[in-house]
Short mmCIF file of C-alpha atoms in Angstrom, two decimals:
data_model
loop_
_atom_site.label_atom_id
_atom_site.label_comp_id
_atom_site.label_asym_id
_atom_site.label_seq_id
_atom_site.Cartn_x
_atom_site.Cartn_y
_atom_site.Cartn_z
CA MET A 6 -19.40 12.04 1.23
CA GLY A 7 -19.84 8.40 0.28
CA THR A 8 -21.67 5.99 1.46
CA LYS A 9 -20.13 4.18 4.43
CA SER A 10 -18.19 0.87 4.06
CA SER A 11 -18.94 -2.34 4.92
CA VAL A 12 -16.94 -4.76 7.46
CA PHE A 13 -16.00 -6.68 5.18
CA ASP A 14 -14.73 -3.87 2.81
CA MET A 15 -11.84 -3.46 5.91
CA ILE A 16 -11.45 -7.25 6.09
CA GLY A 17 -12.15 -8.19 2.72
CA PRO A 18 -12.93 -8.32 0.09
CA VAL A 19 -11.16 -12.05 -0.89
CA MET A 20 -9.65 -11.43 -4.06
CA ILE A 21 -6.21 -13.08 -6.57
CA GLY A 22 -3.32 -10.72 -5.81
CA PRO A 23 -1.71 -8.08 -6.55
CA SER A 24 -3.91 -5.32 -6.80
CA SER A 25 -7.87 -4.73 -7.02
CA SER A 26 -7.94 -2.74 -9.98
CA HIS A 27 -5.45 -4.83 -11.88
CA THR A 28 -6.74 -8.23 -10.63
CA ALA A 29 -10.36 -8.37 -9.64
CA GLY A 30 -11.58 -5.23 -11.75
CA VAL A 31 -10.13 -7.01 -14.80
CA VAL A 32 -12.20 -9.96 -14.08
CA ARG A 33 -15.08 -8.17 -13.68
CA ILE A 34 -14.78 -6.63 -16.83
CA ALA A 35 -14.12 -9.65 -18.94
CA ARG A 36 -17.39 -11.80 -16.86
CA SER A 37 -19.16 -8.52 -17.93
CA SER A 38 -18.30 -9.29 -21.32
CA ILE A 39 -18.75 -12.59 -21.90
CA LYS A 40 -22.36 -12.83 -20.35
CA ILE A 41 -23.04 -9.92 -22.95
CA LEU A 42 -21.41 -12.06 -25.60
CA GLY A 43 -23.29 -15.46 -24.28
CA GLY A 44 -20.75 -17.60 -23.32
CA ILE A 45 -16.93 -18.16 -23.24
CA PRO A 46 -15.78 -16.62 -26.77
CA ASP A 47 -13.61 -18.45 -29.47
CA GLU A 48 -11.60 -15.41 -29.88
CA ALA A 49 -9.99 -12.46 -28.13
CA LEU A 50 -8.46 -9.71 -29.21
CA ILE A 51 -7.89 -7.82 -25.72
CA THR A 52 -6.28 -3.59 -26.19
CA PHE A 53 -4.80 -2.10 -22.85
CA TYR A 54 -5.27 1.34 -22.49
CA ASN A 55 -2.51 3.89 -21.34
CA SER A 56 -1.63 2.80 -17.50
CA PHE A 57 -2.65 -0.89 -18.31
CA ALA A 58 -0.74 -0.74 -21.80
CA ARG A 59 2.62 -0.86 -19.79
CA THR A 60 1.93 -2.72 -16.61
CA TYR A 61 -0.66 -5.23 -17.57
CA GLU A 62 2.23 -8.07 -17.64
CA GLY A 63 3.94 -7.07 -14.41
CA HIS A 64 0.06 -6.62 -11.93
CA GLY A 65 -0.91 -10.23 -14.09
CA SER A 66 -3.77 -8.21 -15.76
CA ASP A 67 -3.22 -10.40 -18.68
CA LEU A 68 -3.79 -13.52 -16.73
CA ALA A 69 -7.18 -11.86 -14.95
CA ILE A 70 -9.22 -11.03 -18.47
CA LEU A 71 -8.29 -14.84 -19.70
CA GLY A 72 -9.50 -16.04 -16.53
CA GLY A 73 -12.66 -13.78 -16.54
CA LEU A 74 -12.92 -14.33 -20.10
CA LEU A 75 -13.64 -18.19 -18.87
CA ASP A 76 -16.04 -17.37 -16.96
CA MET A 77 -13.72 -17.60 -13.06
CA LYS A 78 -14.74 -15.52 -10.30
CA THR A 79 -12.38 -12.68 -8.42
CA ASP A 80 -11.21 -15.15 -6.25
CA ASP A 81 -10.34 -18.07 -8.06
CA ALA A 82 -6.88 -19.50 -7.42
CA ASN A 83 -7.10 -20.92 -11.03
CA ILE A 84 -6.52 -17.57 -12.17
CA LYS A 85 -2.54 -17.93 -12.30
CA LYS A 86 -3.23 -20.90 -14.89
CA SER A 87 -5.24 -18.68 -17.12
CA PHE A 88 -2.55 -19.31 -20.13
CA GLU A 89 -2.86 -23.33 -19.80
CA LYS A 90 -6.85 -22.68 -19.28
CA ALA A 91 -7.25 -20.98 -22.46
CA LYS A 92 -5.64 -23.73 -24.12
CA GLU A 93 -7.61 -26.42 -22.74
CA ASN A 94 -10.43 -23.89 -23.88
CA GLY A 95 -9.59 -23.66 -27.20
CA LEU A 96 -9.55 -19.65 -26.59
CA LYS A 97 -7.34 -18.26 -29.26
CA TYR A 98 -6.52 -14.57 -27.71
CA THR A 99 -3.93 -11.53 -28.63
CA PHE A 100 -2.98 -8.38 -26.36
CA LYS A 101 -2.04 -4.98 -28.03
CA SER A 102 -1.17 -2.12 -25.99
CA ILE A 103 -2.04 1.31 -26.91
CA GLY A 104 -0.50 4.30 -25.45
CA ASN A 105 -1.72 8.40 -25.30
CA ALA A 106 -5.62 7.22 -25.81
CA SER A 107 -7.10 10.94 -24.22
CA VAL A 108 -10.61 9.74 -24.45
CA TYR A 109 -10.53 7.00 -21.89
CA HIS A 110 -9.75 6.39 -18.02
CA PRO A 111 -6.59 5.48 -17.28
CA ASN A 112 -6.83 1.88 -17.10
CA THR A 113 -9.44 0.81 -19.92
CA ILE A 114 -9.38 -2.45 -21.57
CA LYS A 115 -11.35 -3.48 -25.35
CA LEU A 116 -12.29 -6.40 -25.91
CA ASN A 117 -13.17 -7.85 -29.33
CA LEU A 118 -15.00 -11.24 -28.57
CA THR A 119 -15.86 -13.77 -31.29
CA ARG A 120 -18.14 -16.77 -30.08
CA GLY A 121 -19.44 -18.23 -33.38
CA ASP A 122 -21.07 -15.71 -35.70
CA ARG A 123 -21.14 -13.60 -32.72
CA LYS A 124 -19.25 -10.75 -32.17
CA ILE A 125 -19.60 -7.93 -30.00
CA GLU A 126 -16.96 -4.97 -28.72
CA VAL A 127 -17.17 -3.89 -24.87
CA ILE A 128 -14.63 -1.17 -23.41
CA GLY A 129 -14.48 -1.60 -19.52
CA GLU A 130 -12.76 0.92 -17.37
CA SER A 131 -11.08 -0.63 -13.72
CA LEU A 132 -11.93 2.48 -11.58
CA GLY A 133 -10.37 1.06 -8.32
CA GLY A 134 -10.79 -1.25 -5.43
CA GLY A 135 -12.73 -3.66 -8.01
CA ILE A 136 -15.20 -1.53 -9.25
CA ILE A 137 -15.48 -1.13 -12.87
CA ASN A 138 -17.80 0.78 -15.30
CA ILE A 139 -18.90 -0.61 -18.80
CA ALA A 140 -18.32 2.27 -20.88
CA GLU A 141 -19.78 0.80 -24.23
CA VAL A 142 -21.06 -1.83 -25.57
CA ASP A 143 -20.76 -2.58 -29.40
CA GLY A 144 -19.85 1.36 -29.85
CA PHE A 145 -23.04 2.53 -27.61
CA HIS A 146 -22.90 4.07 -24.24
CA ALA A 147 -23.75 1.70 -21.54
CA ASN A 148 -21.68 2.85 -18.17
CA PHE A 149 -22.74 0.34 -15.84
CA SER A 150 -21.01 -1.72 -12.79
CA ALA A 151 -22.25 -5.02 -13.20
CA GLN A 152 -22.84 -5.15 -9.64
CA SER A 153 -26.62 -4.49 -9.39
CA HIS A 154 -29.31 -6.07 -12.16
CA THR A 155 -28.69 -4.77 -15.75
CA LEU A 156 -30.65 -5.06 -18.67
CA ILE A 157 -29.43 -4.44 -22.09
CA ILE A 158 -32.17 -4.11 -24.88
CA LYS A 159 -31.40 -2.94 -28.55
CA ALA A 160 -34.33 -1.51 -30.14
CA GLN A 161 -35.76 -0.21 -33.13
CA ASP A 162 -35.91 3.91 -32.10
CA ILE A 163 -39.51 4.29 -31.84
CA SER A 164 -41.53 6.81 -29.75
CA GLY A 165 -42.66 5.33 -26.23
CA ALA A 166 -40.06 2.80 -26.28
CA ILE A 167 -38.33 4.41 -22.91
CA ALA A 168 -41.47 4.58 -20.66
CA PHE A 169 -43.06 1.09 -22.24
CA ILE A 170 -39.95 -0.64 -21.06
CA SER A 171 -40.15 1.47 -17.59
CA SER A 172 -43.54 0.94 -17.16
CA VAL A 173 -42.77 -3.27 -17.64
CA ILE A 174 -40.22 -3.22 -15.31
CA ALA A 175 -42.21 -1.04 -13.12
CA GLN A 176 -44.84 -3.73 -12.92
CA GLU A 177 -41.99 -6.06 -11.12
CA LYS A 178 -41.86 -3.48 -8.35
CA THR A 179 -37.79 -3.04 -9.52
CA ASN A 180 -36.06 -0.34 -8.89
CA ILE A 181 -34.27 1.59 -11.87
CA ALA A 182 -31.12 2.86 -10.19
CA THR A 183 -29.70 4.09 -13.35
CA MET A 184 -30.69 4.16 -17.14
CA SER A 185 -28.67 5.39 -20.24
CA VAL A 186 -30.63 5.48 -23.80
CA SER A 187 -28.53 6.10 -26.94
CA ARG A 188 -29.04 5.45 -30.68
CA LYS A 189 -27.14 5.53 -34.11
CA GLY A 190 -29.60 7.83 -35.43
CA LYS A 191 -33.45 8.75 -35.55
CA HIS A 192 -35.22 5.44 -36.07
CA ASP A 193 -32.30 3.42 -36.64
CA LEU A 194 -30.97 1.01 -33.99
CA ALA A 195 -31.59 2.56 -29.93
CA CYS A 196 -29.57 0.72 -27.15
CA HIS A 197 -31.22 0.88 -23.55
CA VAL A 198 -29.00 0.05 -20.50
CA ILE A 199 -31.37 -0.24 -17.59
CA GLU A 200 -29.73 -0.88 -13.87
CA MET A 201 -31.92 -1.95 -11.39
CA ASP A 202 -31.89 -2.98 -7.60
CA SER A 203 -33.45 -6.53 -7.76
CA GLY A 204 -33.60 -9.34 -10.84
CA LEU A 205 -36.89 -9.22 -12.72
CA GLN A 206 -38.74 -12.74 -13.60
CA PRO A 207 -38.04 -15.00 -16.42
CA ILE A 208 -41.69 -14.30 -17.85
CA THR A 209 -41.14 -10.59 -18.06
CA ILE A 210 -37.59 -10.94 -19.87
CA GLU A 211 -39.63 -13.20 -22.35
CA TYR A 212 -42.06 -10.84 -22.91
CA LEU A 213 -39.58 -8.10 -23.52
CA LYS A 214 -38.15 -10.20 -25.90
CA SER A 215 -40.85 -11.37 -28.00
CA LEU A 216 -41.96 -7.81 -28.93
CA PRO A 217 -41.35 -6.97 -32.54
CA TRP A 218 -39.25 -3.65 -31.80
CA VAL A 219 -37.20 -5.13 -29.41
CA LYS A 220 -34.02 -6.86 -31.54
CA GLU A 221 -31.93 -8.17 -28.17
CA LEU A 222 -32.14 -8.43 -25.12
CA ILE A 223 -29.35 -9.16 -22.69
CA TYR A 224 -29.64 -9.45 -18.46
CA ILE A 225 -27.40 -9.68 -16.85
CA PRO A 226 -27.53 -10.42 -12.95
CA ASP A 227 -24.82 -9.15 -10.27
CA ILE A 228 -21.54 -10.81 -11.90
CA ASP A 229 -20.20 -11.72 -8.51
CA LEU A 230 -22.68 -14.26 -8.81
CA MET B 13 -26.18 5.26 14.78
CA SER B 14 -24.64 7.55 11.97
CA TYR B 15 -22.12 9.11 14.45
CA LEU B 16 -20.35 5.86 14.77
CA PHE B 17 -17.31 4.77 13.01
CA GLU B 18 -16.59 8.77 12.99
CA SER B 19 -13.87 8.55 15.71
CA PHE B 20 -12.66 7.24 18.10
CA ILE B 21 -13.78 9.15 20.77
CA GLY B 22 -17.50 8.45 19.37
CA TRP B 23 -16.65 4.88 19.45
CA LYS B 24 -15.81 5.02 22.60
CA SER B 25 -18.80 6.79 24.80
CA TYR B 26 -21.61 4.88 22.05
CA CYS B 27 -19.84 1.49 23.54
CA GLU B 28 -19.86 2.74 27.44
CA GLU B 29 -23.81 4.43 26.94
CA LYS B 30 -24.60 0.91 25.72
CA ASN B 31 -22.36 -0.90 28.23
CA MET B 32 -21.20 -2.95 25.08
CA ALA B 33 -17.67 -4.43 23.90
CA LEU B 34 -16.35 -2.81 21.21
CA TYR B 35 -16.69 -5.71 18.70
CA GLU B 36 -20.39 -6.22 19.65
CA SER B 37 -20.81 -2.55 18.22
CA VAL B 38 -19.28 -3.31 15.11
CA ILE B 39 -21.53 -6.54 14.62
CA GLU B 40 -24.53 -3.98 15.29
CA TYR B 41 -23.45 -1.41 12.82
CA GLU B 42 -23.43 -4.37 10.04
CA VAL B 43 -26.15 -5.65 10.96
CA THR B 44 -28.47 -2.72 11.17
CA GLN B 45 -26.33 -0.39 8.22
CA LYS B 46 -25.25 -3.32 6.13
CA GLY B 47 -28.42 -5.47 6.63
CA LYS B 48 -26.40 -8.60 7.65
CA SER B 49 -27.59 -11.79 9.59
CA GLU B 50 -25.25 -12.21 12.90
CA SER B 51 -24.42 -15.36 11.46
CA ASP B 52 -23.29 -14.55 8.27
CA ILE B 53 -21.44 -12.02 9.75
CA TRP B 54 -19.44 -14.90 11.77
CA LYS B 55 -19.22 -16.84 8.83
CA ASN B 56 -17.45 -14.89 6.33
CA LEU B 57 -14.94 -13.84 9.38
CA ASP B 58 -14.12 -17.40 9.61
CA LYS B 59 -13.70 -17.59 5.97
CA ALA B 60 -11.73 -14.38 6.05
CA TYR B 61 -9.44 -15.80 8.49
CA GLN B 62 -9.31 -19.45 7.10
CA VAL B 63 -8.02 -17.75 3.70
CA MET B 64 -5.44 -15.24 5.60
CA LYS B 65 -4.23 -18.72 7.35
CA GLU B 66 -3.90 -20.29 3.90
CA ALA B 67 -2.04 -17.05 2.77
CA VAL B 68 0.87 -17.30 5.53
CA GLU B 69 1.24 -21.14 4.95
CA THR B 70 0.93 -21.55 0.90
CA GLY B 71 3.28 -18.86 1.20
CA LEU B 72 6.00 -20.52 2.94
CA LYS B 73 5.49 -23.71 1.29
CA ASP B 74 4.49 -23.25 -2.44
CA ASP B 75 7.13 -21.54 -5.26
CA MET B 76 6.57 -17.47 -4.99
CA SER B 77 8.64 -16.07 -7.16
CA SER B 78 6.75 -12.69 -8.82
CA ARG B 79 7.12 -12.40 -12.82
CA SER B 80 9.19 -9.65 -12.82
CA GLY B 81 11.44 -11.28 -10.14
CA MET B 82 11.78 -9.19 -7.57
CA ILE B 83 9.77 -11.08 -5.19
CA ASN B 84 11.93 -14.76 -5.33
CA ASN B 85 10.67 -16.64 -2.22
CA GLY B 86 11.93 -14.56 0.73
CA ALA B 87 9.66 -15.80 3.24
CA LYS B 88 10.61 -19.15 2.97
CA LYS B 89 14.83 -18.18 3.38
CA VAL B 90 13.71 -16.23 6.62
CA TYR B 91 11.48 -18.64 8.38
CA ASN B 92 13.99 -21.63 7.87
CA HIS B 93 17.23 -19.42 8.63
CA SER B 94 19.14 -20.90 11.27
CA GLN B 95 19.80 -17.82 12.75
CA ALA B 96 17.04 -15.78 15.12
CA VAL B 97 17.82 -12.65 15.69
CA LEU B 98 15.66 -11.61 18.32
CA SER B 99 13.41 -15.34 18.74
CA PRO B 100 12.37 -17.78 17.08
CA GLU B 101 8.50 -16.08 17.48
CA PHE B 102 9.92 -12.92 15.79
CA GLN B 103 11.69 -14.66 13.16
CA LYS B 104 7.89 -16.64 12.44
CA LEU B 105 6.17 -12.97 12.79
CA ILE B 106 8.32 -11.71 10.12
CA SER B 107 8.31 -14.37 7.75
CA ARG B 108 4.31 -15.10 8.08
CA ALA B 109 4.02 -11.22 7.30
CA LEU B 110 6.17 -11.80 4.12
CA ALA B 111 4.37 -15.08 3.40
CA ALA B 112 0.83 -13.64 3.03
CA LYS B 113 1.94 -10.62 1.18
CA GLU B 114 4.55 -12.54 -1.68
CA VAL B 115 0.98 -14.70 -1.79
CA ASN B 116 -0.18 -11.71 -2.94
CA SER B 117 2.53 -10.68 -5.26
CA CYS B 118 2.03 -13.57 -6.66
CA MET B 119 -1.14 -13.56 -7.73
CA GLY B 120 -2.74 -16.10 -5.06
CA ARG B 121 -5.48 -15.73 -2.89
CA VAL B 122 -5.74 -13.08 0.03
CA VAL B 123 -8.15 -10.62 1.77
CA ALA B 124 -7.48 -7.36 0.64
CA ALA B 125 -7.43 -6.03 4.61
CA PRO B 126 -8.11 -3.17 4.94
CA THR B 127 -5.89 -3.37 1.19
CA ALA B 128 -4.23 -6.31 -0.79
CA GLY B 129 -0.99 -3.85 -0.97
CA ALA B 130 -0.99 -4.53 2.80
CA SER B 131 -2.45 -7.90 2.94
CA GLY B 132 0.28 -9.80 4.81
CA ILE B 133 -0.33 -7.84 7.97
CA LEU B 134 -3.03 -9.05 9.98
CA PRO B 135 -2.31 -12.41 9.02
CA GLY B 136 1.40 -12.38 10.05
CA THR B 137 0.37 -11.05 13.14
CA LEU B 138 -3.11 -12.78 14.19
CA TYR B 139 -1.55 -15.88 12.79
CA THR B 140 1.53 -15.61 15.06
CA LEU B 141 -0.71 -13.88 18.05
CA GLN B 142 -2.89 -16.93 18.16
CA GLU B 143 -0.11 -19.39 17.99
CA ILE B 144 1.37 -17.92 21.06
CA HIS B 145 -1.00 -17.31 23.34
CA GLN B 146 -3.10 -20.60 22.99
CA LEU B 147 -6.71 -18.25 21.64
CA SER B 148 -9.49 -19.39 20.47
CA ASP B 149 -10.92 -18.61 16.77
CA GLN B 150 -13.70 -16.62 18.05
CA LYS B 151 -11.14 -14.28 20.03
CA ILE B 152 -9.63 -13.81 16.68
CA PHE B 153 -12.65 -13.06 14.94
CA GLU B 154 -13.78 -10.61 17.79
CA GLY B 155 -10.12 -9.17 17.07
CA LEU B 156 -11.04 -8.67 13.34
CA LEU B 157 -14.60 -6.96 14.20
CA VAL B 158 -12.26 -4.41 16.29
CA GLY B 159 -9.56 -3.78 13.70
CA ALA B 160 -12.69 -3.36 11.03
CA GLY B 161 -14.25 -0.67 13.30
CA ILE B 162 -10.53 1.12 13.53
CA ALA B 163 -10.01 1.13 9.92
CA LEU B 164 -13.86 2.35 9.30
CA ILE B 165 -12.77 5.11 11.53
CA ILE B 166 -9.38 5.90 9.58
CA GLU B 167 -11.50 5.74 6.22
CA GLN B 168 -13.76 8.37 7.22
CA LYS B 169 -11.28 10.51 8.64
CA ALA B 170 -8.10 9.99 6.34
CA SER B 171 -7.74 7.67 3.68
CA LEU B 172 -7.02 3.69 3.29
CA ALA B 173 -5.38 3.85 -0.53
CA GLY B 174 -2.11 4.80 -1.12
CA ALA B 175 -3.11 6.63 -4.46
CA VAL B 176 -4.47 9.23 -1.44
CA GLY B 177 -2.73 8.79 1.50
CA GLY B 178 0.78 7.32 0.37
CA CYS B 179 1.88 4.12 2.63
CA GLN B 180 0.73 5.02 5.84
CA ALA B 181 -2.96 4.79 4.55
CA GLU B 182 -2.15 1.39 3.43
CA THR B 183 0.44 -0.28 5.70
CA GLY B 184 -0.13 2.19 8.12
CA SER B 185 -3.70 1.51 8.67
CA ALA B 186 -3.36 -2.38 8.66
CA ALA B 187 -0.33 -1.83 11.46
CA ALA B 188 -3.17 0.02 13.28
CA MET B 189 -5.82 -2.67 13.41
CA ALA B 190 -3.78 -5.35 14.28
CA SER B 191 -2.48 -3.18 17.02
CA GLY B 192 -5.45 -3.31 18.23
CA ALA B 193 -6.62 -6.43 17.59
CA ILE B 194 -3.65 -7.85 19.12
CA VAL B 195 -4.03 -5.38 22.87
CA PHE B 196 -7.90 -6.23 22.28
CA CYS B 197 -7.29 -10.38 22.24
CA LEU B 198 -4.62 -9.59 24.87
CA GLY B 199 -7.45 -8.53 27.23
CA GLY B 200 -6.43 -5.12 27.23
CA SER B 201 -9.17 -1.98 27.96
CA VAL B 202 -10.60 0.02 25.22
CA ASP B 203 -8.14 2.77 26.20
CA GLN B 204 -5.37 0.81 25.68
CA ILE B 205 -6.58 -0.42 22.65
CA PHE B 206 -7.00 2.86 20.92
CA ASN B 207 -3.54 4.03 22.79
CA ALA B 208 -1.77 1.46 20.92
CA VAL B 209 -3.65 2.38 17.50
CA ALA B 210 -2.20 6.02 18.53
CA ILE B 211 1.13 5.04 19.04
CA THR B 212 1.00 3.10 15.88
CA ILE B 213 -0.10 5.72 13.60
CA GLN B 214 2.55 7.87 15.05
CA CYS B 215 5.09 5.18 14.22
CA MET B 216 3.99 4.78 10.51
CA LEU B 217 3.05 8.38 9.66
CA GLY B 218 4.56 9.86 6.37
CA LEU B 219 5.43 6.45 4.77
CA VAL B 220 5.51 7.29 0.87
CA CYS B 221 4.33 4.77 -1.75
CA ASP B 222 7.06 4.82 -4.47
CA PRO B 223 6.70 1.16 -5.55
CA VAL B 224 9.32 0.45 -7.81
CA ALA B 225 8.01 -0.54 -11.45
CA GLY B 226 4.36 0.31 -9.95
CA LEU B 227 4.18 -3.55 -8.86
CA VAL B 228 2.89 -4.47 -5.57
CA GLU B 229 6.47 -6.04 -4.84
CA VAL B 230 9.20 -3.85 -3.79
CA PRO B 231 9.04 -2.12 -0.92
CA CYS B 232 5.56 -3.54 0.00
CA VAL B 233 6.70 -7.04 0.87
CA VAL B 234 9.35 -5.87 3.17
CA ARG B 235 6.90 -3.17 4.77
CA ASN B 236 4.47 -5.91 5.22
CA ALA B 237 6.85 -7.23 8.19
CA SER B 238 8.10 -4.14 9.16
CA ALA B 239 4.58 -2.66 9.58
CA ALA B 240 4.11 -6.34 11.70
CA ALA B 241 6.44 -5.44 14.09
CA ILE B 242 5.24 -1.97 14.68
CA ALA B 243 1.90 -3.36 15.65
CA TYR B 244 3.61 -5.56 18.26
CA SER B 245 6.08 -2.73 19.80
CA SER B 246 2.65 -0.69 19.86
CA ALA B 247 0.88 -3.38 21.65
CA GLN B 248 3.64 -4.35 23.83
CA ILE B 249 4.09 -0.08 25.04
CA SER B 250 0.31 0.20 25.26
CA LEU B 251 0.01 -2.52 27.74
CA ALA B 252 2.08 -1.30 29.95
CA GLY B 253 0.22 1.54 29.95
CA VAL B 254 2.51 4.07 28.45
CA GLY B 255 0.41 6.74 26.71
CA ALA B 256 0.68 7.85 23.63
CA VAL B 257 0.22 11.80 24.49
CA ILE B 258 -1.30 12.92 21.16
CA PRO B 259 -4.76 11.34 21.47
CA VAL B 260 -5.97 9.01 18.60
CA ASP B 261 -8.28 11.23 16.75
CA GLU B 262 -6.01 13.78 16.51
CA CYS B 263 -3.46 11.34 15.45
CA VAL B 264 -5.57 9.79 12.59
CA GLU B 265 -6.04 13.70 11.21
CA ALA B 266 -2.46 14.14 11.37
CA MET B 267 -2.21 11.21 8.74
CA GLY B 268 -4.96 12.33 6.85
CA GLU B 269 -3.03 16.01 6.81
CA ILE B 270 -0.13 14.91 5.52
CA GLY B 271 -1.76 12.13 3.25
CA ALA B 272 -3.56 15.14 1.82
CA ASN B 273 -0.26 17.19 1.38
CA MET B 274 1.82 14.82 0.12
CA GLU B 275 3.30 15.03 -3.67
CA THR B 276 1.52 13.15 -6.31
CA LYS B 277 5.12 11.33 -7.06
CA TYR B 278 4.59 9.53 -3.32
CA LYS B 279 1.33 8.54 -4.19
CA GLU B 280 1.65 5.03 -5.89
CA THR B 281 2.58 6.74 -9.45
CA ALA B 282 5.72 5.37 -9.38
CA LEU B 283 7.22 8.65 -10.25
CA GLY B 284 9.12 9.58 -6.95
CA GLY B 285 10.89 7.99 -4.25
CA LEU B 286 12.45 3.79 -4.38
CA ALA B 287 10.61 3.59 -8.24
CA ALA B 288 12.93 6.88 -9.07
CA THR B 289 16.25 5.73 -8.20
CA LEU B 290 18.78 4.53 -10.94
CA THR B 291 17.85 0.88 -10.35
CA GLY B 292 14.10 1.56 -10.12
CA GLN B 293 14.51 3.05 -13.17
CA GLU B 294 16.52 0.32 -14.84
CA ILE B 295 14.05 -2.45 -13.68
CA SER B 296 10.84 -0.69 -14.67
CA LYS B 297 12.52 -0.54 -18.55
CA ARG B 298 13.07 -4.27 -17.91
CA VAL B 299 9.74 -5.55 -16.74
CA LEU B 300 6.87 -2.85 -18.15
CA ILE B 301 5.72 -3.61 -21.70
CA GLN B 302 7.56 -1.16 -24.25
CA ASP B 303 5.94 -2.22 -27.23
CA ILE B 304 3.47 -0.11 -27.44
CA GLU B 305 1.12 1.86 -30.30
CA ILE B 306 1.50 5.18 -28.90
CA LEU B 307 -1.95 7.71 -30.70
CA PRO B 308 -0.47 11.05 -32.33
CA ASP B 309 -1.94 13.65 -29.48
CA GLU B 310 -4.71 15.15 -31.04
CA GLU B 311 -6.08 12.06 -32.42
CA LEU B 312 -8.48 9.92 -30.97
CA PRO B 313 -9.43 6.04 -30.66
CA GLU B 314 -11.67 4.84 -33.10
#
């Protein structure tokens, strides 16, 4: 049996209809992705898989994903106007539907986003009740919910990297909830995805960034904040 | 207080022991288990009720037509119709439950209480209750807390999700929350509140989740209206002291048992019931996206 619910899971959340997995969850996937990208994209290729492939329009998931890409929160009444807002913000987008993709959760979205010369690919799953899992970032396994504080570090695959990063986090008395590390190959690029119960100070983040073997660091506080 | 919100009988004896009102124990739970402050709880309830009232009013004022076309300003038509089948109050109740739920179907802002699919029931019932009986907002907030306690127990003993327990889990639970809140707000005893919950569940048992084209529109919207009516009929029966015979905890267990044995095609999959009718399938063909690249069976996406 899972953790007991809050009163405000029963009377809440306040959200944009019609369905928590098709709107709230989708908005959260998009907002997590733009935190990884570093801002609102210029261009987005949005691929809906399996169950989402057929239903995304009827449930308004197309509006929800654009709303999230424009940094709207899950209860923003403007989500309904996302097509107009995308035009105003110069966001170019393409939708694609793919069925029978057996490796993904039934409600999966892939986002290929471009901002200036930065390009990212994010795969997100809407698990129901507005809960999400970011399954992959740029081909690396990620598996984070974006509901706690998340650190994504791309670094050279050197020995001791995991111990080093976790000891720096431990200095702040921050508890690590989940951690996943994957790499392209031996001594190639590795990706550390760390979910923490509380946030890190800017100075700690800057220190980690300054390490010569750290190639990229993205810090995502709770996406609903 | 780990045993709180595992059963109605446990909730009642806890409150009797501590000489507490039902709603006070819900606050205590949220403070001790979820680390919230009491003032934040009242603030959040105020916000939730505000959003509920806005949903009712928006649904009766703004254009409410869904992209599929199945929802098309029904609440307004009901509200403005010249003939009241029972009374003007009943007409308002029905149109308000429809209104808030239409807002949900048309991508407006709602409170999922307990779920988005049932988001018209508490707004419709409580808005109308407050108006008829001139209740304070504070009383309504307390009623919402009683409703939350009811939902916490149903979630533990059965389910609140259509995909797990069918429509009874969503609109049935919302109606049970509303009915308990109504009896509480009108001064009923704990037994009468729980009795109203039991009667409501008895009336909603077995309802399947069979949404046309998989959208939260048909029959979800009209079921929010009927659930609101059932919440009131159960409250009326219970306040008169007429018992449910089967105790509330056992009614919830029956709901869980029925949900567990319900076929998958009746649990939000849009494969059975109304979704599988000739017309349901035609609508589905029209509104669902057909331009899909289907991957071959063995090939995995890149």
